[in-house]
mmCIF file with all atom_site columns, C-alpha atoms in Angstrom:
data_model
loop_
_atom_site.group_PDB
_atom_site.id
_atom_site.type_symbol
_atom_site.label_atom_id
_atom_site.label_alt_id
_atom_site.label_comp_id
_atom_site.label_asym_id
_atom_site.label_entity_id
_atom_site.label_seq_id
_atom_site.pdbx_PDB_ins_code
_atom_site.Cartn_x
_atom_site.Cartn_y
_atom_site.Cartn_z
_atom_site.occupancy
_atom_site.B_iso_or_equiv
_atom_site.pdbx_formal_charge
_atom_site.auth_seq_id
_atom_site.auth_comp_id
_atom_site.auth_asym_id
_atom_site.auth_atom_id
_atom_site.pdbx_PDB_model_num
ATOM 1   C CA . GLU A 1 1   ? -6.977  18.543  1.437   1.00 71.00 ? 1   GLU A CA 1
ATOM 2   C CA . ALA A 1 2   ? -9.149  16.029  0.342   1.00 82.00 ? 2   ALA A CA 1
ATOM 3   C CA . GLU A 1 3   ? -8.651  12.424  1.397   1.00 93.00 ? 3   GLU A CA 1
ATOM 4   C CA . VAL A 1 4   ? -10.002 8.923   1.437   1.00 96.00 ? 4   VAL A CA 1
ATOM 5   C CA . ALA A 1 5   ? -12.622 8.167   3.841   1.00 97.00 ? 5   ALA A CA 1
ATOM 6   C CA . GLN A 1 6   ? -13.310 4.372   4.793   1.00 97.00 ? 6   GLN A CA 1
ATOM 7   C CA . SER A 1 7   ? -15.839 2.943   7.597   1.00 97.00 ? 7   SER A CA 1
ATOM 8   C CA . PRO A 1 8   ? -15.853 1.677   10.097  1.00 97.00 ? 8   PRO A CA 1
ATOM 9   C CA . ARG A 1 9   ? -12.157 2.366   11.443  1.00 96.00 ? 9   ARG A CA 1
ATOM 10  C CA . TYR A 1 10  ? -12.362 -1.251  13.533  1.00 96.00 ? 10  TYR A CA 1
ATOM 11  C CA . LYS A 1 11  ? -14.813 -4.418  13.249  1.00 97.00 ? 11  LYS A CA 1
ATOM 12  C CA . ILE A 1 12  ? -15.039 -7.345  15.208  1.00 97.00 ? 12  ILE A CA 1
ATOM 13  C CA . THR A 1 13  ? -16.836 -10.220 14.197  1.00 97.00 ? 13  THR A CA 1
ATOM 14  C CA . GLU A 1 14  ? -17.443 -13.787 14.831  1.00 96.00 ? 14  GLU A CA 1
ATOM 15  C CA . LYS A 1 15  ? -16.218 -16.231 12.198  1.00 95.00 ? 15  LYS A CA 1
ATOM 16  C CA . SER A 1 16  ? -19.194 -17.083 9.692   1.00 96.00 ? 16  SER A CA 1
ATOM 17  C CA . GLN A 1 17  ? -20.992 -13.854 10.218  1.00 97.00 ? 17  GLN A CA 1
ATOM 18  C CA . ALA A 1 18  ? -20.969 -11.304 7.085   1.00 97.00 ? 18  ALA A CA 1
ATOM 19  C CA . VAL A 1 19  ? -18.958 -8.021  7.125   1.00 98.00 ? 19  VAL A CA 1
ATOM 20  C CA . ALA A 1 20  ? -18.837 -5.087  4.768   1.00 98.00 ? 20  ALA A CA 1
ATOM 21  C CA . PHE A 1 21  ? -16.610 -2.441  4.481   1.00 98.00 ? 21  PHE A CA 1
ATOM 22  C CA . TRP A 1 22  ? -16.986 0.933   2.758   1.00 98.00 ? 22  TRP A CA 1
ATOM 23  C CA . CYS A 1 23  ? -14.802 3.391   1.063   1.00 98.00 ? 23  CYS A CA 1
ATOM 24  C CA . ASP A 1 24  ? -15.248 6.840   -0.511  1.00 97.00 ? 24  ASP A CA 1
ATOM 25  C CA . PRO A 1 25  ? -12.365 7.945   -2.839  1.00 97.00 ? 25  PRO A CA 1
ATOM 26  C CA . ILE A 1 26  ? -11.088 11.132  -3.393  1.00 96.00 ? 26  ILE A CA 1
ATOM 27  C CA . SER A 1 27  ? -13.425 13.255  -5.372  1.00 95.00 ? 27  SER A CA 1
ATOM 28  C CA . GLY A 1 28  ? -12.699 12.804  -9.445  1.00 94.00 ? 28  GLY A CA 1
ATOM 29  C CA . HIS A 1 29  ? -10.657 9.699   -8.900  1.00 96.00 ? 29  HIS A CA 1
ATOM 30  C CA . ALA A 1 30  ? -11.283 6.912   -11.437 1.00 95.00 ? 30  ALA A CA 1
ATOM 31  C CA . THR A 1 31  ? -9.292  4.489   -10.117 1.00 95.00 ? 31  THR A CA 1
ATOM 32  C CA . LEU A 1 32  ? -10.221 2.594   -6.709  1.00 96.00 ? 32  LEU A CA 1
ATOM 33  C CA . TYR A 1 33  ? -8.101  -0.164  -4.893  1.00 96.00 ? 33  TYR A CA 1
ATOM 34  C CA . TRP A 1 34  ? -8.963  -2.578  -2.012  1.00 97.00 ? 34  TRP A CA 1
ATOM 35  C CA . TYR A 1 35  ? -5.980  -3.795  -0.547  1.00 97.00 ? 35  TYR A CA 1
ATOM 36  C CA . ARG A 1 36  ? -5.477  -6.372  2.136   1.00 97.00 ? 36  ARG A CA 1
ATOM 37  C CA . GLN A 1 37  ? -2.482  -6.287  4.933   1.00 96.00 ? 37  GLN A CA 1
ATOM 38  C CA . ILE A 1 38  ? -1.720  -8.905  7.339   1.00 94.00 ? 38  ILE A CA 1
ATOM 39  C CA . LEU A 1 39  ? 0.146   -7.762  10.385  1.00 90.00 ? 39  LEU A CA 1
ATOM 40  C CA . GLY A 1 40  ? 4.113   -7.307  9.523   1.00 88.00 ? 40  GLY A CA 1
ATOM 41  C CA . GLN A 1 41  ? 3.152   -7.651  5.435   1.00 91.00 ? 41  GLN A CA 1
ATOM 42  C CA . GLY A 1 42  ? 2.841   -5.459  2.672   1.00 92.00 ? 42  GLY A CA 1
ATOM 43  C CA . PRO A 1 43  ? -0.478  -4.885  1.252   1.00 94.00 ? 43  PRO A CA 1
ATOM 44  C CA . GLU A 1 44  ? -1.355  -7.214  -0.974  1.00 94.00 ? 44  GLU A CA 1
ATOM 45  C CA . LEU A 1 45  ? -4.131  -5.996  -3.816  1.00 94.00 ? 45  LEU A CA 1
ATOM 46  C CA . LEU A 1 46  ? -7.883  -7.671  -3.728  1.00 96.00 ? 46  LEU A CA 1
ATOM 47  C CA . VAL A 1 47  ? -9.431  -5.561  -6.448  1.00 96.00 ? 47  VAL A CA 1
ATOM 48  C CA . GLN A 1 48  ? -8.888  -3.054  -8.742  1.00 95.00 ? 48  GLN A CA 1
ATOM 49  C CA . PHE A 1 49  ? -11.890 -0.429  -10.337 1.00 96.00 ? 49  PHE A CA 1
ATOM 50  C CA . GLN A 1 50  ? -11.780 1.708   -13.437 1.00 94.00 ? 50  GLN A CA 1
ATOM 51  C CA . ASP A 1 51  ? -15.095 3.942   -12.664 1.00 95.00 ? 51  ASP A CA 1
ATOM 52  C CA . GLU A 1 52  ? -17.424 1.022   -12.076 1.00 94.00 ? 52  GLU A CA 1
ATOM 53  C CA . SER A 1 53  ? -15.524 -1.609  -13.567 1.00 94.00 ? 53  SER A CA 1
ATOM 54  C CA . VAL A 1 54  ? -13.272 -4.162  -12.112 1.00 94.00 ? 54  VAL A CA 1
ATOM 55  C CA . VAL A 1 55  ? -10.155 -4.158  -13.970 1.00 92.00 ? 55  VAL A CA 1
ATOM 56  C CA . ASP A 1 56  ? -8.126  -6.889  -11.647 1.00 91.00 ? 56  ASP A CA 1
ATOM 57  C CA . ASP A 1 57  ? -9.750  -9.006  -9.100  1.00 93.00 ? 57  ASP A CA 1
ATOM 58  C CA . SER A 1 58  ? -7.301  -12.083 -9.742  1.00 91.00 ? 58  SER A CA 1
ATOM 59  C CA . GLN A 1 59  ? -6.318  -11.990 -5.798  1.00 91.00 ? 59  GLN A CA 1
ATOM 60  C CA . LEU A 1 60  ? -9.869  -11.499 -4.728  1.00 95.00 ? 60  LEU A CA 1
ATOM 61  C CA . PRO A 1 61  ? -11.225 -14.945 -3.003  1.00 94.00 ? 61  PRO A CA 1
ATOM 62  C CA . LYS A 1 62  ? -14.326 -15.015 -4.811  1.00 92.00 ? 62  LYS A CA 1
ATOM 63  C CA . ASP A 1 63  ? -15.966 -17.526 -2.709  1.00 95.00 ? 63  ASP A CA 1
ATOM 64  C CA . ARG A 1 64  ? -16.350 -15.193 0.060   1.00 97.00 ? 64  ARG A CA 1
ATOM 65  C CA . PHE A 1 65  ? -15.263 -11.657 -0.887  1.00 97.00 ? 65  PHE A CA 1
ATOM 66  C CA . SER A 1 66  ? -17.226 -9.587  -3.279  1.00 97.00 ? 66  SER A CA 1
ATOM 67  C CA . ALA A 1 67  ? -17.162 -5.832  -4.236  1.00 97.00 ? 67  ALA A CA 1
ATOM 68  C CA . GLU A 1 68  ? -18.833 -3.220  -5.925  1.00 96.00 ? 68  GLU A CA 1
ATOM 69  C CA . ARG A 1 69  ? -18.660 0.341   -7.156  1.00 96.00 ? 69  ARG A CA 1
ATOM 70  C CA . LEU A 1 70  ? -22.093 0.858   -8.812  1.00 87.00 ? 70  LEU A CA 1
ATOM 71  C CA . LYS A 1 71  ? -21.708 4.351   -9.400  1.00 90.00 ? 71  LYS A CA 1
ATOM 72  C CA . GLY A 1 72  ? -18.001 4.516   -10.145 1.00 88.00 ? 72  GLY A CA 1
ATOM 73  C CA . VAL A 1 73  ? -17.321 6.711   -7.028  1.00 94.00 ? 73  VAL A CA 1
ATOM 74  C CA . ASP A 1 74  ? -17.959 4.970   -3.540  1.00 96.00 ? 74  ASP A CA 1
ATOM 75  C CA . SER A 1 75  ? -17.505 0.938   -3.093  1.00 98.00 ? 75  SER A CA 1
ATOM 76  C CA . THR A 1 76  ? -18.014 -1.704  -0.417  1.00 98.00 ? 76  THR A CA 1
ATOM 77  C CA . LEU A 1 77  ? -16.061 -4.936  -0.103  1.00 98.00 ? 77  LEU A CA 1
ATOM 78  C CA . LYS A 1 78  ? -17.945 -7.549  1.404   1.00 98.00 ? 78  LYS A CA 1
ATOM 79  C CA . ILE A 1 79  ? -16.922 -10.967 3.066   1.00 97.00 ? 79  ILE A CA 1
ATOM 80  C CA . GLN A 1 80  ? -19.517 -13.704 3.493   1.00 97.00 ? 80  GLN A CA 1
ATOM 81  C CA . PRO A 1 81  ? -18.806 -15.626 5.814   1.00 97.00 ? 81  PRO A CA 1
ATOM 82  C CA . ALA A 1 82  ? -15.979 -14.368 7.397   1.00 97.00 ? 82  ALA A CA 1
ATOM 83  C CA . GLU A 1 83  ? -13.206 -16.760 8.579   1.00 97.00 ? 83  GLU A CA 1
ATOM 84  C CA . LEU A 1 84  ? -10.351 -16.506 11.324  1.00 96.00 ? 84  LEU A CA 1
ATOM 85  C CA . GLY A 1 85  ? -7.548  -16.001 8.541   1.00 95.00 ? 85  GLY A CA 1
ATOM 86  C CA . ASP A 1 86  ? -9.545  -12.947 7.272   1.00 97.00 ? 86  ASP A CA 1
ATOM 87  C CA . SER A 1 87  ? -8.136  -10.495 10.323  1.00 97.00 ? 87  SER A CA 1
ATOM 88  C CA . ALA A 1 88  ? -6.450  -8.068  8.696   1.00 97.00 ? 88  ALA A CA 1
ATOM 89  C CA . MET A 1 89  ? -6.213  -4.343  7.810   1.00 96.00 ? 89  MET A CA 1
ATOM 90  C CA . TYR A 1 90  ? -8.526  -3.746  4.972   1.00 97.00 ? 90  TYR A CA 1
ATOM 91  C CA . LEU A 1 91  ? -6.932  -0.540  2.770   1.00 97.00 ? 91  LEU A CA 1
ATOM 92  C CA . CYS A 1 92  ? -8.775  1.745   0.356   1.00 97.00 ? 92  CYS A CA 1
ATOM 93  C CA . ALA A 1 93  ? -7.014  3.727   -2.306  1.00 96.00 ? 93  ALA A CA 1
ATOM 94  C CA . SER A 1 94  ? -7.707  5.704   -5.101  1.00 96.00 ? 94  SER A CA 1
ATOM 95  C CA . SER A 1 95  ? -5.799  7.549   -8.010  1.00 93.00 ? 95  SER A CA 1
ATOM 96  C CA . LEU A 1 96  ? -6.831  9.863   -10.882 1.00 93.00 ? 96  LEU A CA 1
ATOM 97  C CA . GLY A 1 97  ? -5.655  7.166   -13.243 1.00 88.00 ? 97  GLY A CA 1
ATOM 98  C CA . GLN A 1 98  ? -4.015  3.882   -13.388 1.00 82.00 ? 98  GLN A CA 1
ATOM 99  C CA . LYS A 1 99  ? -0.573  5.230   -13.764 1.00 78.00 ? 99  LYS A CA 1
ATOM 100 C CA . GLU A 1 100 ? -1.200  7.756   -11.158 1.00 83.00 ? 100 GLU A CA 1
ATOM 101 C CA . THR A 1 101 ? -0.023  8.078   -7.742  1.00 88.00 ? 101 THR A CA 1
ATOM 102 C CA . GLN A 1 102 ? -2.327  6.176   -4.821  1.00 91.00 ? 102 GLN A CA 1
ATOM 103 C CA . TYR A 1 103 ? -3.897  8.007   -1.950  1.00 94.00 ? 103 TYR A CA 1
ATOM 104 C CA . PHE A 1 104 ? -4.771  5.674   0.884   1.00 95.00 ? 104 PHE A CA 1
ATOM 105 C CA . GLY A 1 105 ? -7.558  5.748   3.428   1.00 96.00 ? 105 GLY A CA 1
ATOM 106 C CA . PRO A 1 106 ? -7.005  4.975   7.141   1.00 95.00 ? 106 PRO A CA 1
ATOM 107 C CA . GLY A 1 107 ? -8.224  1.678   6.896   1.00 96.00 ? 107 GLY A CA 1
ATOM 108 C CA . THR A 1 108 ? -10.775 -0.775  8.464   1.00 97.00 ? 108 THR A CA 1
ATOM 109 C CA . ARG A 1 109 ? -9.065  -3.051  11.025  1.00 96.00 ? 109 ARG A CA 1
ATOM 110 C CA . LEU A 1 110 ? -11.104 -6.277  11.121  1.00 97.00 ? 110 LEU A CA 1
ATOM 111 C CA . LEU A 1 111 ? -10.775 -8.793  14.154  1.00 97.00 ? 111 LEU A CA 1
ATOM 112 C CA . VAL A 1 112 ? -12.709 -12.317 13.180  1.00 97.00 ? 112 VAL A CA 1
ATOM 113 C CA . LEU A 1 113 ? -12.929 -14.292 16.522  1.00 96.00 ? 113 LEU A CA 1
ATOM 114 C CA . SER B 2 1   ? 2.786   -12.922 -4.665  1.00 47.00 ? 1   SER B CA 1
ATOM 115 C CA . GLN B 2 2   ? 5.721   -9.987  -3.509  1.00 52.00 ? 2   GLN B CA 1
ATOM 116 C CA . GLN B 2 3   ? 8.251   -9.018  -6.040  1.00 66.00 ? 3   GLN B CA 1
ATOM 117 C CA . GLY B 2 4   ? 9.804   -6.255  -4.151  1.00 73.00 ? 4   GLY B CA 1
ATOM 118 C CA . GLU B 2 5   ? 11.787  -6.976  -0.974  1.00 82.00 ? 5   GLU B CA 1
ATOM 119 C CA . GLU B 2 6   ? 12.842  -4.595  1.582   1.00 85.00 ? 6   GLU B CA 1
ATOM 120 C CA . ASP B 2 7   ? 16.287  -4.537  3.709   1.00 87.00 ? 7   ASP B CA 1
ATOM 121 C CA . PRO B 2 8   ? 16.237  -4.515  6.568   1.00 93.00 ? 8   PRO B CA 1
ATOM 122 C CA . GLN B 2 9   ? 13.206  -5.655  7.941   1.00 92.00 ? 9   GLN B CA 1
ATOM 123 C CA . ALA B 2 10  ? 14.000  -3.645  10.954  1.00 95.00 ? 10  ALA B CA 1
ATOM 124 C CA . LEU B 2 11  ? 16.329  -0.726  11.729  1.00 95.00 ? 11  LEU B CA 1
ATOM 125 C CA . SER B 2 12  ? 16.951  1.571   14.951  1.00 96.00 ? 12  SER B CA 1
ATOM 126 C CA . ILE B 2 13  ? 18.599  4.575   14.958  1.00 96.00 ? 13  ILE B CA 1
ATOM 127 C CA . GLN B 2 14  ? 19.437  7.707   17.056  1.00 97.00 ? 14  GLN B CA 1
ATOM 128 C CA . GLU B 2 15  ? 17.536  10.428  16.345  1.00 97.00 ? 15  GLU B CA 1
ATOM 129 C CA . GLY B 2 16  ? 19.559  12.860  13.757  1.00 97.00 ? 16  GLY B CA 1
ATOM 130 C CA . GLU B 2 17  ? 21.446  10.127  12.170  1.00 97.00 ? 17  GLU B CA 1
ATOM 131 C CA . ASN B 2 18  ? 20.515  8.975   8.609   1.00 97.00 ? 18  ASN B CA 1
ATOM 132 C CA . ALA B 2 19  ? 18.788  5.759   7.591   1.00 97.00 ? 19  ALA B CA 1
ATOM 133 C CA . THR B 2 20  ? 18.902  4.000   4.657   1.00 97.00 ? 20  THR B CA 1
ATOM 134 C CA . MET B 2 21  ? 16.610  1.311   3.204   1.00 96.00 ? 21  MET B CA 1
ATOM 135 C CA . ASN B 2 22  ? 16.973  -0.858  0.603   1.00 96.00 ? 22  ASN B CA 1
ATOM 136 C CA . CYS B 2 23  ? 14.647  -2.737  -2.094  1.00 95.00 ? 23  CYS B CA 1
ATOM 137 C CA . SER B 2 24  ? 15.334  -5.351  -4.274  1.00 94.00 ? 24  SER B CA 1
ATOM 138 C CA . TYR B 2 25  ? 12.850  -6.311  -6.982  1.00 92.00 ? 25  TYR B CA 1
ATOM 139 C CA . LYS B 2 26  ? 12.900  -9.423  -9.195  1.00 89.00 ? 26  LYS B CA 1
ATOM 140 C CA . THR B 2 27  ? 11.375  -8.368  -12.740 1.00 87.00 ? 27  THR B CA 1
ATOM 141 C CA . SER B 2 28  ? 11.565  -5.254  -14.969 1.00 87.00 ? 28  SER B CA 1
ATOM 142 C CA . ILE B 2 29  ? 9.521   -2.206  -13.538 1.00 88.00 ? 29  ILE B CA 1
ATOM 143 C CA . ASN B 2 30  ? 8.033   0.460   -15.370 1.00 87.00 ? 30  ASN B CA 1
ATOM 144 C CA . ASN B 2 31  ? 8.739   2.592   -11.919 1.00 90.00 ? 31  ASN B CA 1
ATOM 145 C CA . LEU B 2 32  ? 9.181   2.061   -8.307  1.00 93.00 ? 32  LEU B CA 1
ATOM 146 C CA . GLN B 2 33  ? 7.673   3.729   -5.666  1.00 93.00 ? 33  GLN B CA 1
ATOM 147 C CA . TRP B 2 34  ? 8.113   4.391   -1.784  1.00 96.00 ? 34  TRP B CA 1
ATOM 148 C CA . TYR B 2 35  ? 5.400   4.885   0.727   1.00 96.00 ? 35  TYR B CA 1
ATOM 149 C CA . ARG B 2 36  ? 5.330   5.329   4.516   1.00 97.00 ? 36  ARG B CA 1
ATOM 150 C CA . GLN B 2 37  ? 2.901   3.758   7.172   1.00 95.00 ? 37  GLN B CA 1
ATOM 151 C CA . ASN B 2 38  ? 2.521   5.022   10.598  1.00 93.00 ? 38  ASN B CA 1
ATOM 152 C CA . SER B 2 39  ? 1.466   2.299   13.073  1.00 87.00 ? 39  SER B CA 1
ATOM 153 C CA . GLY B 2 40  ? -2.381  1.471   12.648  1.00 81.00 ? 40  GLY B CA 1
ATOM 154 C CA . ARG B 2 41  ? -2.767  3.532   9.605   1.00 85.00 ? 41  ARG B CA 1
ATOM 155 C CA . GLY B 2 42  ? -3.012  3.885   5.823   1.00 88.00 ? 42  GLY B CA 1
ATOM 156 C CA . LEU B 2 43  ? 0.398   4.366   3.664   1.00 93.00 ? 43  LEU B CA 1
ATOM 157 C CA . VAL B 2 44  ? 1.718   7.832   2.601   1.00 94.00 ? 44  VAL B CA 1
ATOM 158 C CA . HIS B 2 45  ? 3.222   8.117   -0.682  1.00 94.00 ? 45  HIS B CA 1
ATOM 159 C CA . LEU B 2 46  ? 6.884   9.419   -0.583  1.00 96.00 ? 46  LEU B CA 1
ATOM 160 C CA . ILE B 2 47  ? 8.486   9.310   -4.040  1.00 95.00 ? 47  ILE B CA 1
ATOM 161 C CA . LEU B 2 48  ? 8.111   8.024   -7.443  1.00 93.00 ? 48  LEU B CA 1
ATOM 162 C CA . ILE B 2 49  ? 11.469  7.089   -9.406  1.00 94.00 ? 49  ILE B CA 1
ATOM 163 C CA . ARG B 2 50  ? 10.842  6.283   -13.061 1.00 92.00 ? 50  ARG B CA 1
ATOM 164 C CA . SER B 2 51  ? 12.817  3.344   -14.644 1.00 92.00 ? 51  SER B CA 1
ATOM 165 C CA . ASN B 2 52  ? 14.724  5.888   -16.688 1.00 94.00 ? 52  ASN B CA 1
ATOM 166 C CA . GLU B 2 53  ? 16.046  8.011   -13.710 1.00 96.00 ? 53  GLU B CA 1
ATOM 167 C CA . ARG B 2 54  ? 18.919  7.137   -11.287 1.00 97.00 ? 54  ARG B CA 1
ATOM 168 C CA . GLU B 2 55  ? 18.126  9.416   -8.529  1.00 97.00 ? 55  GLU B CA 1
ATOM 169 C CA . LYS B 2 56  ? 15.791  11.865  -6.867  1.00 97.00 ? 56  LYS B CA 1
ATOM 170 C CA . HIS B 2 57  ? 15.529  14.034  -3.929  1.00 96.00 ? 57  HIS B CA 1
ATOM 171 C CA . SER B 2 58  ? 12.636  15.424  -2.037  1.00 95.00 ? 58  SER B CA 1
ATOM 172 C CA . GLY B 2 59  ? 13.414  17.358  1.085   1.00 96.00 ? 59  GLY B CA 1
ATOM 173 C CA . ARG B 2 60  ? 15.400  14.991  3.618   1.00 97.00 ? 60  ARG B CA 1
ATOM 174 C CA . LEU B 2 61  ? 14.473  12.081  1.077   1.00 97.00 ? 61  LEU B CA 1
ATOM 175 C CA . ARG B 2 62  ? 16.693  10.532  -1.487  1.00 98.00 ? 62  ARG B CA 1
ATOM 176 C CA . VAL B 2 63  ? 16.129  7.549   -3.477  1.00 98.00 ? 63  VAL B CA 1
ATOM 177 C CA . THR B 2 64  ? 18.344  5.981   -5.593  1.00 98.00 ? 64  THR B CA 1
ATOM 178 C CA . LEU B 2 65  ? 17.493  3.242   -8.521  1.00 97.00 ? 65  LEU B CA 1
ATOM 179 C CA . ASP B 2 66  ? 19.940  0.765   -9.851  1.00 96.00 ? 66  ASP B CA 1
ATOM 180 C CA . THR B 2 67  ? 17.804  -1.606  -12.617 1.00 94.00 ? 67  THR B CA 1
ATOM 181 C CA . SER B 2 68  ? 20.867  -3.392  -13.613 1.00 95.00 ? 68  SER B CA 1
ATOM 182 C CA . LYS B 2 69  ? 21.052  -4.491  -10.086 1.00 95.00 ? 69  LYS B CA 1
ATOM 183 C CA . LYS B 2 70  ? 17.330  -4.490  -9.693  1.00 94.00 ? 70  LYS B CA 1
ATOM 184 C CA . SER B 2 71  ? 17.366  -2.378  -6.485  1.00 95.00 ? 71  SER B CA 1
ATOM 185 C CA . SER B 2 72  ? 16.781  0.853   -4.850  1.00 96.00 ? 72  SER B CA 1
ATOM 186 C CA . SER B 2 73  ? 17.526  2.751   -1.438  1.00 97.00 ? 73  SER B CA 1
ATOM 187 C CA . LEU B 2 74  ? 15.674  5.077   0.253   1.00 97.00 ? 74  LEU B CA 1
ATOM 188 C CA . LEU B 2 75  ? 17.724  7.421   2.447   1.00 98.00 ? 75  LEU B CA 1
ATOM 189 C CA . ILE B 2 76  ? 16.311  9.605   5.072   1.00 98.00 ? 76  ILE B CA 1
ATOM 190 C CA . THR B 2 77  ? 18.717  12.521  6.443   1.00 97.00 ? 77  THR B CA 1
ATOM 191 C CA . ALA B 2 78  ? 18.642  13.836  9.646   1.00 97.00 ? 78  ALA B CA 1
ATOM 192 C CA . SER B 2 79  ? 16.212  11.415  11.116  1.00 97.00 ? 79  SER B CA 1
ATOM 193 C CA . ARG B 2 80  ? 13.327  12.995  13.514  1.00 96.00 ? 80  ARG B CA 1
ATOM 194 C CA . ALA B 2 81  ? 11.025  11.175  16.104  1.00 95.00 ? 81  ALA B CA 1
ATOM 195 C CA . ALA B 2 82  ? 8.161   11.877  13.330  1.00 95.00 ? 82  ALA B CA 1
ATOM 196 C CA . ASP B 2 83  ? 9.822   9.461   10.940  1.00 97.00 ? 83  ASP B CA 1
ATOM 197 C CA . THR B 2 84  ? 9.309   6.392   12.915  1.00 97.00 ? 84  THR B CA 1
ATOM 198 C CA . ALA B 2 85  ? 7.067   4.213   10.782  1.00 97.00 ? 85  ALA B CA 1
ATOM 199 C CA . SER B 2 86  ? 7.515   1.340   8.174   1.00 96.00 ? 86  SER B CA 1
ATOM 200 C CA . TYR B 2 87  ? 8.288   2.134   4.711   1.00 97.00 ? 87  TYR B CA 1
ATOM 201 C CA . PHE B 2 88  ? 7.378   -0.069  2.064   1.00 96.00 ? 88  PHE B CA 1
ATOM 202 C CA . CYS B 2 89  ? 8.683   -0.262  -1.613  1.00 95.00 ? 89  CYS B CA 1
ATOM 203 C CA . ALA B 2 90  ? 6.108   -0.813  -4.679  1.00 93.00 ? 90  ALA B CA 1
ATOM 204 C CA . THR B 2 91  ? 6.988   -1.796  -8.118  1.00 91.00 ? 91  THR B CA 1
ATOM 205 C CA . ASP B 2 92  ? 4.927   -1.035  -11.086 1.00 85.00 ? 92  ASP B CA 1
ATOM 206 C CA . VAL B 2 93  ? 5.268   -3.607  -13.269 1.00 79.00 ? 93  VAL B CA 1
ATOM 207 C CA . GLY B 2 94  ? 3.692   -4.792  -16.626 1.00 74.00 ? 94  GLY B CA 1
ATOM 208 C CA . ARG B 2 95  ? 1.575   -3.221  -19.464 1.00 70.00 ? 95  ARG B CA 1
ATOM 209 C CA . ASP B 2 96  ? -0.997  -3.201  -16.747 1.00 70.00 ? 96  ASP B CA 1
ATOM 210 C CA . ASP B 2 97  ? 0.680   -1.064  -14.574 1.00 72.00 ? 97  ASP B CA 1
ATOM 211 C CA . LYS B 2 98  ? -0.059  -3.513  -11.384 1.00 79.00 ? 98  LYS B CA 1
ATOM 212 C CA . ILE B 2 99  ? 1.610   -2.265  -8.041  1.00 85.00 ? 99  ILE B CA 1
ATOM 213 C CA . ILE B 2 100 ? 3.135   -4.749  -5.779  1.00 88.00 ? 100 ILE B CA 1
ATOM 214 C CA . PHE B 2 101 ? 4.294   -3.929  -2.570  1.00 91.00 ? 101 PHE B CA 1
ATOM 215 C CA . GLY B 2 102 ? 7.487   -5.493  -0.442  1.00 91.00 ? 102 GLY B CA 1
ATOM 216 C CA . LYS B 2 103 ? 7.028   -6.496  2.984   1.00 91.00 ? 103 LYS B CA 1
ATOM 217 C CA . GLY B 2 104 ? 8.853   -3.115  4.515   1.00 94.00 ? 104 GLY B CA 1
ATOM 218 C CA . THR B 2 105 ? 11.486  -1.870  6.720   1.00 95.00 ? 105 THR B CA 1
ATOM 219 C CA . ARG B 2 106 ? 10.284  -0.830  10.352  1.00 96.00 ? 106 ARG B CA 1
ATOM 220 C CA . LEU B 2 107 ? 12.388  2.037   11.329  1.00 97.00 ? 107 LEU B CA 1
ATOM 221 C CA . HIS B 2 108 ? 12.569  3.393   14.983  1.00 97.00 ? 108 HIS B CA 1
ATOM 222 C CA . ILE B 2 109 ? 13.883  6.753   15.658  1.00 96.00 ? 109 ILE B CA 1
ATOM 223 C CA . LEU B 2 110 ? 15.856  6.560   19.445  1.00 94.00 ? 110 LEU B CA 1
ATOM 224 C CA . PRO B 2 111 ? 15.346  9.935   21.041  1.00 89.00 ? 111 PRO B CA 1
#
């Protein structure tokens, strides 16, 4: 069964450092999502791609966060510089289209020291 | 901002009993989905119910939707240890089908 892949699974970094997360969606899925989930909370959408285009990045802190999906397949989410408050689980999800069921990856757990 | 809110925040029941979780939301929706998340893992889609549906079943899961009360419930019958997880409702709102997750209900099945 096809799955969404994410790496790394865990990342520990010091504040002010740069971090990057990678996501490979299910083959053929046009829509890709990045979520941030703080412990004890539900996921919060950071950015949504339709193919290579951003369709929603209203909750993305653009002063330090960036995301790209250059060829409309895999995607990278970057934080520079990382802050203590960025410690969270970063989840990637994909779907066939914007109204379709989302399939989630295992997530990357980030700890900023 | 989170529009869905699950109730209770945490629930512990004996194995074999039924578990009921509720979700209330604020604005009109296109559909509502329930997801499960095992500790430290990604979310797994359980069931989707559209705004014109009132009840839906999938195996041991039963979901109801009351749009007049802006609420939904998820019933898990004959609970098992493997059902221990967090359960989230997610509402699909607006023309752009934005998905908004609630804070979740943490379900613990006691042996």
